[in-house]
Coordinates of C-alpha atoms (C1' of nucleotides) in Angstrom, one line a residue:
Chain F
M233 CA 84.3 101.0 99.5
A234 CA 86.6 103.9 98.7
P235 CA 85.0 107.3 99.1
R236 CA 84.7 109.7 96.4
R237 CA 87.2 112.5 96.5
N238 CA 87.2 116.2 95.8
T239 CA 87.2 116.0 92.0
G240 CA 88.2 119.6 91.4
S241 CA 86.3 122.7 90.4
T242 CA 83.0 123.1 92.3
G243 CA 82.5 126.2 90.3
T244 CA 81.4 128.9 92.7
G245 CA 82.2 130.1 96.2
R246 CA 82.9 127.6 98.9
R247 CA 82.9 128.8 102.5
A248 CA 86.4 130.0 103.5
D249 CA 86.4 127.4 106.3
A250 CA 84.9 124.7 104.2
L251 CA 85.8 121.2 105.2
S252 CA 88.6 119.6 103.3
R253 CA 90.9 116.7 103.6
E254 CA 93.6 119.1 104.4
R255 CA 91.8 120.7 107.3
I256 CA 90.8 117.4 108.7
V257 CA 94.4 116.1 108.6
E258 CA 95.6 119.3 110.2
A259 CA 93.1 119.0 113.0
A260 CA 94.0 115.4 113.5
V261 CA 97.7 116.2 113.9
E262 CA 96.8 118.9 116.4
L263 CA 94.8 116.4 118.4
L264 CA 97.5 113.8 118.2
D265 CA 100.1 116.2 119.4
T266 CA 98.0 117.5 122.4
A267 CA 96.1 114.4 123.4
G268 CA 98.1 111.5 122.1
E269 CA 97.0 108.7 119.9
S270 CA 94.1 107.8 122.1
G271 CA 93.0 111.4 122.0
L272 CA 92.2 111.2 118.3
T273 CA 88.6 110.3 118.1
F274 CA 86.0 110.9 115.4
R275 CA 83.7 112.5 118.1
V276 CA 86.1 115.1 119.2
L277 CA 87.3 115.6 115.7
T278 CA 83.7 116.2 114.8
E279 CA 83.3 118.8 117.5
R280 CA 86.5 120.6 116.6
L281 CA 85.5 120.8 113.0
A282 CA 81.9 121.5 113.8
T283 CA 80.5 118.8 111.6
G284 CA 79.0 115.4 111.6
A285 CA 80.9 112.1 111.4
G286 CA 79.6 111.5 107.9
A287 CA 81.3 114.7 106.7
I288 CA 84.7 113.4 107.7
Y289 CA 84.0 110.0 106.1
W290 CA 83.3 111.8 102.8
H291 CA 86.9 113.1 102.7
V292 CA 88.7 110.2 104.4
A293 CA 88.1 106.5 104.1
N294 CA 88.6 105.5 107.7
K295 CA 90.7 106.2 110.7
G296 CA 93.7 104.3 109.4
E297 CA 93.8 106.5 106.3
L298 CA 93.6 109.6 108.5
L299 CA 96.5 108.4 110.6
A300 CA 98.5 107.6 107.5
A301 CA 97.9 111.1 106.1
A302 CA 98.8 112.8 109.4
T303 CA 102.0 110.7 109.5
E304 CA 103.0 111.6 105.9
A305 CA 102.3 115.3 106.4
V306 CA 104.6 115.5 109.5
V307 CA 107.4 113.4 108.1
A308 CA 107.4 115.2 104.8
A309 CA 107.8 118.5 106.6
A310 CA 110.6 117.1 108.8
L311 CA 112.5 115.9 105.8
T312 CA 112.0 119.1 103.8
A313 CA 113.1 121.4 106.6
A314 CA 116.7 122.5 106.0
P315 CA 119.2 121.7 108.8
A316 CA 120.3 124.6 111.0
R317 CA 123.8 124.5 109.6
A318 CA 124.6 123.3 106.1
P319 CA 126.5 120.0 106.5
R320 CA 130.1 120.1 105.2
T321 CA 130.8 116.4 104.9
P322 CA 128.7 113.3 104.1
R323 CA 128.9 112.2 107.7
E324 CA 127.5 115.5 108.8
A325 CA 124.8 115.2 106.2
V326 CA 123.8 111.7 107.5
R327 CA 123.7 113.1 111.1
A328 CA 121.5 116.0 110.0
V329 CA 118.9 113.7 108.3
A330 CA 119.0 111.4 111.3
L331 CA 118.5 114.2 113.7
G332 CA 115.7 115.6 111.6
L333 CA 113.7 112.4 111.9
Y334 CA 114.6 111.9 115.5
G335 CA 113.4 115.4 116.3
A336 CA 110.2 114.9 114.4
I337 CA 109.4 111.7 116.4
D338 CA 110.4 113.4 119.6
A339 CA 108.0 116.3 118.9
H340 CA 105.2 114.0 117.7
P341 CA 105.6 110.8 119.8
W342 CA 102.6 109.2 118.1
L343 CA 104.7 109.0 114.9
A344 CA 106.8 106.1 116.2
P345 CA 104.3 103.3 116.2
Q346 CA 102.6 104.9 113.2
L347 CA 105.8 104.7 111.1
A348 CA 106.5 101.2 112.2
V349 CA 103.0 100.0 111.0
Q350 CA 102.6 102.2 108.0
M351 CA 105.9 102.1 106.3
P352 CA 105.4 98.6 104.9
R353 CA 101.7 98.9 104.4
D354 CA 101.9 101.1 101.3
P355 CA 105.6 101.2 100.6
V356 CA 105.2 103.1 97.4
K357 CA 103.0 106.1 98.0
S358 CA 103.7 106.3 101.6
V359 CA 106.5 107.9 103.5
T360 CA 108.9 105.0 103.1
P361 CA 110.6 106.0 99.9
R362 CA 111.0 109.5 101.1
I363 CA 112.9 108.3 104.2
Y364 CA 115.1 105.8 102.3
E365 CA 115.8 108.5 99.7
A366 CA 116.8 111.1 102.3
V367 CA 119.1 108.8 104.2
G368 CA 120.4 106.8 101.2
R369 CA 121.6 109.8 99.3
Q370 CA 123.9 110.6 102.1
V371 CA 125.1 107.1 102.4
R372 CA 125.9 107.1 98.7
A373 CA 127.8 110.3 99.2
L374 CA 130.0 108.5 101.7
G375 CA 131.8 107.0 98.7
V376 CA 131.2 103.4 99.5
P377 CA 130.6 100.8 96.8
E378 CA 127.1 100.4 95.5
S379 CA 126.8 96.9 97.0
A380 CA 126.9 98.6 100.4
W381 CA 124.3 101.2 99.8
F382 CA 121.2 99.2 100.7
T383 CA 122.6 97.4 103.7
G384 CA 124.0 100.7 105.1
T385 CA 120.9 102.6 104.5
S386 CA 118.4 100.1 105.9
A387 CA 120.6 99.7 109.0
L388 CA 120.6 103.4 109.6
V389 CA 116.8 103.7 109.0
H390 CA 116.1 100.8 111.3
Y391 CA 118.4 102.2 114.0
I392 CA 116.8 105.7 113.7
L393 CA 113.3 104.4 114.0
G394 CA 114.2 102.1 116.8
A395 CA 116.0 104.7 118.8
A396 CA 113.5 107.5 118.2
G397 CA 110.7 105.1 119.1
Q398 CA 112.3 104.2 122.4
N399 CA 113.0 107.9 123.1
A400 CA 109.4 108.8 122.4
A401 CA 108.2 106.1 124.7
N402 CA 110.5 107.3 127.4
G403 CA 108.9 110.7 127.2
R404 CA 105.5 109.2 127.5
A405 CA 106.6 107.1 130.5
A406 CA 108.2 110.1 132.2
R407 CA 105.0 112.2 131.7
A408 CA 103.0 109.4 133.1
H409 CA 104.7 109.8 136.5
V410 CA 103.3 113.1 137.7
G411 CA 105.7 115.9 138.3
T412 CA 108.6 114.0 136.7
D413 CA 110.6 115.3 133.8
R414 CA 112.7 113.1 131.5
G415 CA 115.9 113.7 133.6
E416 CA 114.3 112.7 136.9
F417 CA 112.7 109.7 135.2
L418 CA 116.0 108.4 133.9
D419 CA 117.5 109.0 137.3
S420 CA 115.0 106.9 139.0
V421 CA 115.4 104.1 136.4
S422 CA 119.1 104.2 136.9
T423 CA 118.7 103.9 140.7
A424 CA 116.4 101.0 140.1
W425 CA 118.9 99.3 137.8
E426 CA 121.6 99.6 140.4
A427 CA 119.3 97.7 142.9
L428 CA 118.9 94.7 140.6
D429 CA 120.2 91.3 141.6
P430 CA 124.0 91.3 141.1
G431 CA 123.9 87.6 140.0
E432 CA 121.3 88.0 137.3
Y433 CA 122.0 91.5 136.1
P434 CA 125.7 92.3 136.4
F435 CA 125.9 94.2 133.1
V436 CA 122.8 96.3 133.6
R437 CA 124.1 97.3 137.0
A438 CA 127.5 98.2 135.5
V439 CA 126.0 100.6 133.0
A440 CA 123.3 102.1 135.3
K441 CA 125.4 105.2 135.9
Q442 CA 126.0 105.7 132.2
L443 CA 122.2 105.6 131.8
R444 CA 121.9 108.4 134.4
D445 CA 124.6 110.6 132.9
H446 CA 123.8 110.3 129.3
D447 CA 122.3 112.9 127.0
D448 CA 119.6 111.5 124.8
T449 CA 120.5 113.3 121.6
E450 CA 124.2 112.7 122.1
Q451 CA 123.6 109.1 122.7
F452 CA 121.5 108.9 119.6
L453 CA 124.2 110.5 117.5
A454 CA 126.8 108.2 119.0
G455 CA 124.8 105.3 117.6
V456 CA 124.7 106.9 114.2
D457 CA 128.4 107.3 114.3
L458 CA 128.9 103.7 115.2
I459 CA 127.0 102.6 112.1
L460 CA 128.9 105.1 110.0
A461 CA 132.2 103.8 111.3
G462 CA 131.0 100.3 110.5
I463 CA 130.1 101.2 107.0
T464 CA 133.4 102.8 106.3
A465 CA 135.4 100.1 108.1
L466 CA 133.8 97.2 106.1
H467 CA 133.9 99.1 102.8
A468 CA 135.8 102.0 101.3
P469 CA 139.2 101.3 102.7
G470 CA 140.5 104.6 101.4
A471 CA 137.8 107.2 100.9
G472 CA 135.1 108.8 102.9
A473 CA 136.6 108.7 106.3
S474 CA 137.3 112.4 106.7
D475 CA 135.3 114.5 109.0
Chain R
M108 CA 92.8 100.1 141.7
A109 CA 95.2 97.2 141.7
P110 CA 93.4 93.9 141.9
R111 CA 94.0 91.4 144.6
R112 CA 96.2 88.5 143.6
N113 CA 96.2 84.9 144.3
T114 CA 97.7 85.0 147.8
G115 CA 98.6 81.4 148.0
S116 CA 97.2 78.3 149.7
T117 CA 93.5 78.0 149.1
G118 CA 93.6 74.9 151.2
T119 CA 91.7 72.2 149.3
G120 CA 91.0 71.1 145.8
R121 CA 90.8 73.7 143.0
R122 CA 89.5 72.5 139.7
A123 CA 92.3 71.3 137.5
D124 CA 91.3 73.9 135.0
A125 CA 90.8 76.7 137.5
L126 CA 91.3 80.2 136.2
S127 CA 94.7 81.6 136.9
R128 CA 96.8 84.5 135.8
E129 CA 99.0 82.0 134.0
R130 CA 96.2 80.4 132.0
I131 CA 94.8 83.8 131.1
V132 CA 98.2 85.0 129.8
E133 CA 98.7 81.8 127.9
A134 CA 95.3 82.2 126.2
A135 CA 96.1 85.8 125.4
V136 CA 99.3 84.8 123.7
E137 CA 97.5 82.2 121.6
L138 CA 94.9 84.7 120.6
L139 CA 97.5 87.3 119.7
D140 CA 99.4 84.8 117.6
T141 CA 96.4 83.6 115.7
A142 CA 94.3 86.7 115.4
G143 CA 96.7 89.6 115.9
E144 CA 96.5 92.4 118.3
S145 CA 93.0 93.4 117.3
G146 CA 91.9 89.8 117.9
L147 CA 92.7 90.0 121.6
T148 CA 89.3 90.9 123.1
F149 CA 87.9 90.4 126.6
R150 CA 84.8 88.9 125.0
V151 CA 86.6 86.2 123.0
L152 CA 89.0 85.6 125.9
T153 CA 86.0 85.2 128.1
E154 CA 84.5 82.6 125.7
R155 CA 87.8 80.7 125.3
L156 CA 88.3 80.5 129.0
A157 CA 84.5 79.9 129.7
T158 CA 84.2 82.6 132.3
G159 CA 82.8 86.0 132.8
A160 CA 84.7 89.3 132.3
G161 CA 84.9 89.9 136.0
A162 CA 86.8 86.7 136.5
I163 CA 89.6 87.9 134.3
Y164 CA 89.7 91.3 136.0
W165 CA 90.2 89.6 139.3
H166 CA 93.5 88.2 138.1
V167 CA 94.6 91.0 135.8
A168 CA 94.2 94.8 136.3
N169 CA 93.4 95.7 132.8
K170 CA 94.2 95.0 129.1
G171 CA 97.5 96.9 129.3
E172 CA 98.8 94.6 132.1
L173 CA 97.6 91.6 130.2
L174 CA 99.6 92.7 127.1
A175 CA 102.6 93.4 129.3
A176 CA 102.5 89.9 130.8
A177 CA 102.1 88.3 127.4
T178 CA 105.1 90.3 126.1
E179 CA 107.2 89.3 129.0
A180 CA 106.4 85.7 128.8
V181 CA 107.3 85.4 125.2
V182 CA 110.5 87.5 125.4
A183 CA 111.7 85.7 128.4
A184 CA 111.3 82.4 126.6
A185 CA 113.1 83.7 123.6
L186 CA 116.1 84.9 125.6
T187 CA 116.3 81.7 127.6
A188 CA 116.2 79.4 124.6
A189 CA 119.7 78.2 123.8
P190 CA 121.0 79.0 120.3
A191 CA 121.2 76.0 118.0
R192 CA 124.9 76.1 117.8
A193 CA 127.0 77.3 120.8
P194 CA 128.7 80.5 119.8
R195 CA 132.5 80.4 119.6
T196 CA 133.3 84.1 119.6
P197 CA 131.8 87.2 121.1
R198 CA 130.6 88.3 117.7
E199 CA 128.8 85.0 117.2
A200 CA 127.3 85.4 120.6
V201 CA 125.9 88.9 119.8
R202 CA 124.5 87.5 116.5
A203 CA 122.8 84.7 118.4
V204 CA 121.1 86.9 120.9
A205 CA 120.1 89.3 118.1
L206 CA 118.7 86.5 116.0
G207 CA 116.8 85.2 119.0
L208 CA 115.0 88.4 119.5
Y209 CA 114.5 88.9 115.8
G210 CA 113.0 85.4 115.5
A211 CA 110.7 85.9 118.5
I212 CA 109.3 89.1 116.9
D213 CA 109.0 87.5 113.6
A214 CA 107.0 84.6 115.2
H215 CA 104.9 87.0 117.3
P216 CA 104.5 90.2 115.2
W217 CA 102.4 91.9 117.9
L218 CA 105.5 91.9 120.0
A219 CA 107.1 94.8 118.1
P220 CA 104.8 97.7 119.0
Q221 CA 104.3 96.1 122.4
L222 CA 108.0 96.2 123.2
A223 CA 108.3 99.8 121.9
V224 CA 105.6 101.0 124.2
Q225 CA 106.3 98.8 127.2
M226 CA 110.0 98.8 127.6
P227 CA 110.1 102.3 129.1
R228 CA 106.8 102.0 130.9
D229 CA 108.1 99.9 133.7
P230 CA 111.9 99.7 133.0
V231 CA 112.6 97.8 136.1
K232 CA 110.3 94.8 136.4
S233 CA 109.6 94.6 132.7
V234 CA 111.5 93.1 129.9
T235 CA 113.9 95.9 129.4
P236 CA 116.7 94.8 131.8
R237 CA 116.5 91.3 130.4
I238 CA 117.2 92.5 126.9
Y239 CA 119.9 94.9 127.9
E240 CA 121.6 92.2 130.0
A241 CA 121.5 89.6 127.2
V242 CA 122.9 91.9 124.6
G243 CA 125.2 93.9 126.9
R244 CA 127.0 90.8 128.2
Q245 CA 128.1 89.9 124.7
V246 CA 129.2 93.5 124.0
R247 CA 131.3 93.5 127.1
A248 CA 132.8 90.2 126.0
L249 CA 134.0 92.0 122.8
G250 CA 136.7 93.4 125.0
V251 CA 136.0 97.1 124.4
P252 CA 136.5 99.6 127.2
E253 CA 133.7 100.1 129.7
S254 CA 132.9 103.6 128.4
A255 CA 131.7 102.0 125.1
W256 CA 129.4 99.4 126.7
F257 CA 126.3 101.5 127.0
T258 CA 126.5 103.2 123.7
G259 CA 127.2 99.9 121.9
T260 CA 124.5 98.0 123.6
S261 CA 121.8 100.5 123.2
A262 CA 122.7 101.0 119.5
L263 CA 122.3 97.3 119.1
V264 CA 119.1 97.1 121.0
H265 CA 117.6 100.0 119.1
Y266 CA 118.7 98.5 115.8
I267 CA 117.3 95.1 116.6
L268 CA 113.9 96.4 117.7
G269 CA 113.7 98.7 114.7
A270 CA 114.7 96.1 112.1
A271 CA 112.5 93.4 113.7
G272 CA 109.6 95.7 113.9
Q273 CA 109.8 96.6 110.2
N274 CA 110.2 93.0 109.3
A275 CA 107.1 92.1 111.3
A276 CA 105.1 94.9 109.7
N277 CA 106.3 93.6 106.3
G278 CA 104.8 90.3 107.1
R279 CA 101.5 91.8 108.1
A280 CA 101.5 93.9 104.9
A281 CA 102.2 90.9 102.8
R282 CA 99.5 88.9 104.4
A283 CA 97.1 91.7 103.8
H284 CA 97.5 91.3 100.1
V285 CA 95.6 88.0 99.6
G286 CA 97.5 85.2 98.1
T287 CA 100.8 87.0 98.5
D288 CA 103.8 85.7 100.4
R289 CA 106.7 87.7 101.7
G290 CA 108.8 87.2 98.6
E291 CA 106.1 88.2 96.1
F292 CA 105.3 91.2 98.2
L293 CA 108.9 92.5 98.3
D294 CA 109.0 91.8 94.6
S295 CA 106.1 94.0 93.9
V296 CA 107.5 96.7 96.1
S297 CA 110.8 96.6 94.3
T298 CA 109.0 96.9 90.9
A299 CA 107.1 99.9 92.3
W300 CA 110.3 101.5 93.5
E301 CA 111.8 101.2 90.0
A302 CA 108.8 103.1 88.6
L303 CA 109.3 106.1 90.9
D304 CA 110.2 109.5 89.5
P305 CA 113.9 109.5 88.5
G306 CA 114.4 113.1 89.5
E307 CA 113.0 112.7 93.0
Y308 CA 114.0 109.2 93.9
P309 CA 117.3 108.4 92.2
F310 CA 118.7 106.5 95.2
V311 CA 115.6 104.4 95.9
R312 CA 115.5 103.4 92.2
A313 CA 119.1 102.4 92.4
V314 CA 118.6 100.0 95.3
A315 CA 115.3 98.6 94.1
K316 CA 116.9 95.4 92.8
Q317 CA 118.9 94.9 96.0
L318 CA 115.5 95.1 97.8
R319 CA 114.2 92.4 95.5
D320 CA 117.2 90.1 95.9
H321 CA 117.8 90.4 99.6
D322 CA 117.2 87.8 102.2
D323 CA 115.6 89.3 105.3
T324 CA 117.6 87.4 107.9
E325 CA 120.9 87.9 106.1
Q326 CA 120.2 91.6 105.8
F327 CA 119.4 91.8 109.4
L328 CA 122.6 90.1 110.4
A329 CA 124.6 92.4 108.0
G330 CA 123.3 95.3 110.0
V331 CA 124.4 93.7 113.3
D332 CA 127.8 93.2 111.7
L333 CA 127.9 96.9 110.7
I334 CA 127.4 98.0 114.3
L335 CA 129.9 95.4 115.6
A336 CA 132.4 96.7 113.1
G337 CA 131.7 100.2 114.2
I338 CA 132.2 99.3 117.9
T339 CA 135.5 97.6 117.3
A340 CA 136.6 100.3 114.8
L341 CA 136.0 103.2 117.3
H342 CA 137.3 101.3 120.3
A343 CA 139.6 98.4 121.0
P344 CA 142.3 99.0 118.4
G345 CA 143.9 95.7 119.3
A346 CA 141.6 93.1 120.7
G347 CA 138.2 91.6 119.9
A348 CA 138.3 91.7 116.1
S349 CA 138.8 88.0 115.6
D350 CA 136.0 85.9 114.2
Chain K
dA47 C1' 78.8 117.4 95.5
dC48 C1' 78.8 117.7 100.2
dC49 C1' 77.0 117.4 104.8
dT50 C1' 73.8 115.9 108.9
dG51 C1' 73.1 113.1 112.8
dA52 C1' 70.7 109.0 114.5
dA53 C1' 71.7 104.2 114.7
dC54 C1' 74.6 99.9 114.8
dA55 C1' 77.8 96.7 116.4
dC56 C1' 81.5 96.4 119.3
dC57 C1' 84.8 97.6 122.9
dG58 C1' 87.1 97.8 127.9
dT59 C1' 85.7 98.2 132.5
dT60 C1' 82.7 98.1 136.7
dC61 C1' 80.0 96.2 140.2
dA62 C1' 76.2 94.2 142.9
dA63 C1' 75.4 89.7 143.6
dG64 C1' 76.4 84.9 144.1
dT65 C1' 79.3 80.7 146.0
Chain W
dA239 C1' 88.6 84.0 147.8
dC240 C1' 87.0 83.7 143.5
dC241 C1' 83.5 84.1 139.9
dT242 C1' 79.0 85.6 137.2
dG243 C1' 77.0 88.5 133.9
dA244 C1' 74.2 92.6 133.2
dA245 C1' 75.1 97.4 132.7
dC246 C1' 77.8 101.7 131.4
dA247 C1' 80.3 104.8 128.7
dC248 C1' 82.7 105.0 124.7
dC249 C1' 84.3 103.8 120.1
dG250 C1' 84.6 103.5 114.5
dT251 C1' 81.5 103.2 110.9
dT252 C1' 77.1 103.3 108.1
dC253 C1' 73.4 105.3 105.8
dA254 C1' 68.9 107.4 104.8
dA255 C1' 68.0 112.0 104.4
dG256 C1' 68.8 116.7 103.5
dT257 C1' 70.8 120.8 100.6

DNA sequence: ACCTGAACACCGTTCAAGT
DNA sequence: ACCTGAACACCGTTCAAGT
């Protein structure tokens, strides 16, 4: 049963700190950021907001809806934020949007699984069209034929979500090893890869040192460039290749 | 505390249906496939295997380890399975590996979030090196310089996981709408996209019909081809472009 | 209209006890 | 060495009752 929502004017004074869907979502994001997905609990949310469980359920149908709202709030903010430097070419514009999403997922690691699950769940109201619109506009600006728009955009979106998700999980894994930062963590993985069986894992051993030396963000952008190069190589023989 | 494991010879006759880590993992996969991730519960696992909870905990440290073991079993099988037609070129070989992973995630939708979380968690024993090895060997066979191996391989892996994850979530979402198959589901999404605000979502509206008409697997392979084209465009001016 | 908080059904995990 | 099953702490959700 869907809960009733704030239907508008309650007439007179509400307390300044009155409970609202907005405040609940805000508190949820804070909790997710500081304590991770398993840290978001109706009990601690209840304490933080100094209410009862029922109060939250009056504003929000269930935990899934709360997670969806938290996801949408954070992604909307990330897509709205202007890039540090105004992009001068379509390629730069694609990179900027990609970096914006990558950064948001890096800052809020709980976003990654959430986006994967939620994007198709409600593909209309949810965050999906926003992401496709933001990325797709820049693909269109590349000057490739319309038939290439959808393929190029969804390839980019899938790559961005996949790469950012792995990066976020890397951060979680690094944090799990006490006293280890991301660099040391990748270092130890690289060492372990070098020790794998040469017969079974020749390739992994060969790239182990590239894993050690790589910079996450650079690597991410290199992947974006690969897809961009593919888009312009398969389409648009003349235009759009400048940068 | 890590549980003790089966240390080997118990001497004499065990029951033919004796509990074992293998049987537990097998039952877990079955449960995940039929009931989804939320369907895997120690209680129903306990019933299915006709034991007590403690028995399972003797073989498996906790639920996370059980999920990791289930993931590895399924992915290993998918990577080992020979493709229907022997690939004749490096590009075909990349496509075959990509399709294998895509198909495994499509058949076992719970794999997608599991892979995202688990790959970095134990990047040595776990499934990660297997996937990188399988994909990377074919990238190497493309004939591009060694400096391009890692970037190209991780771009492909991230894309594959991202795309397969979205596809799996699409399936879940479609199944959630009663009496709706994947095609009807995408149809309704496409219609909804066409109804979005023209000022805010011009791009999404423009590609709505391509969303309706597309074939999931074709679309996935088109993305793989985009990355392959990018790899050969940015590297290997001479070799590797035949197909 | 909005909130309280006890109660319910369910979950992963532990552990003394058995064989 | 391997298994039993009651018990524990915790979770999301409901709902009669208050204001």
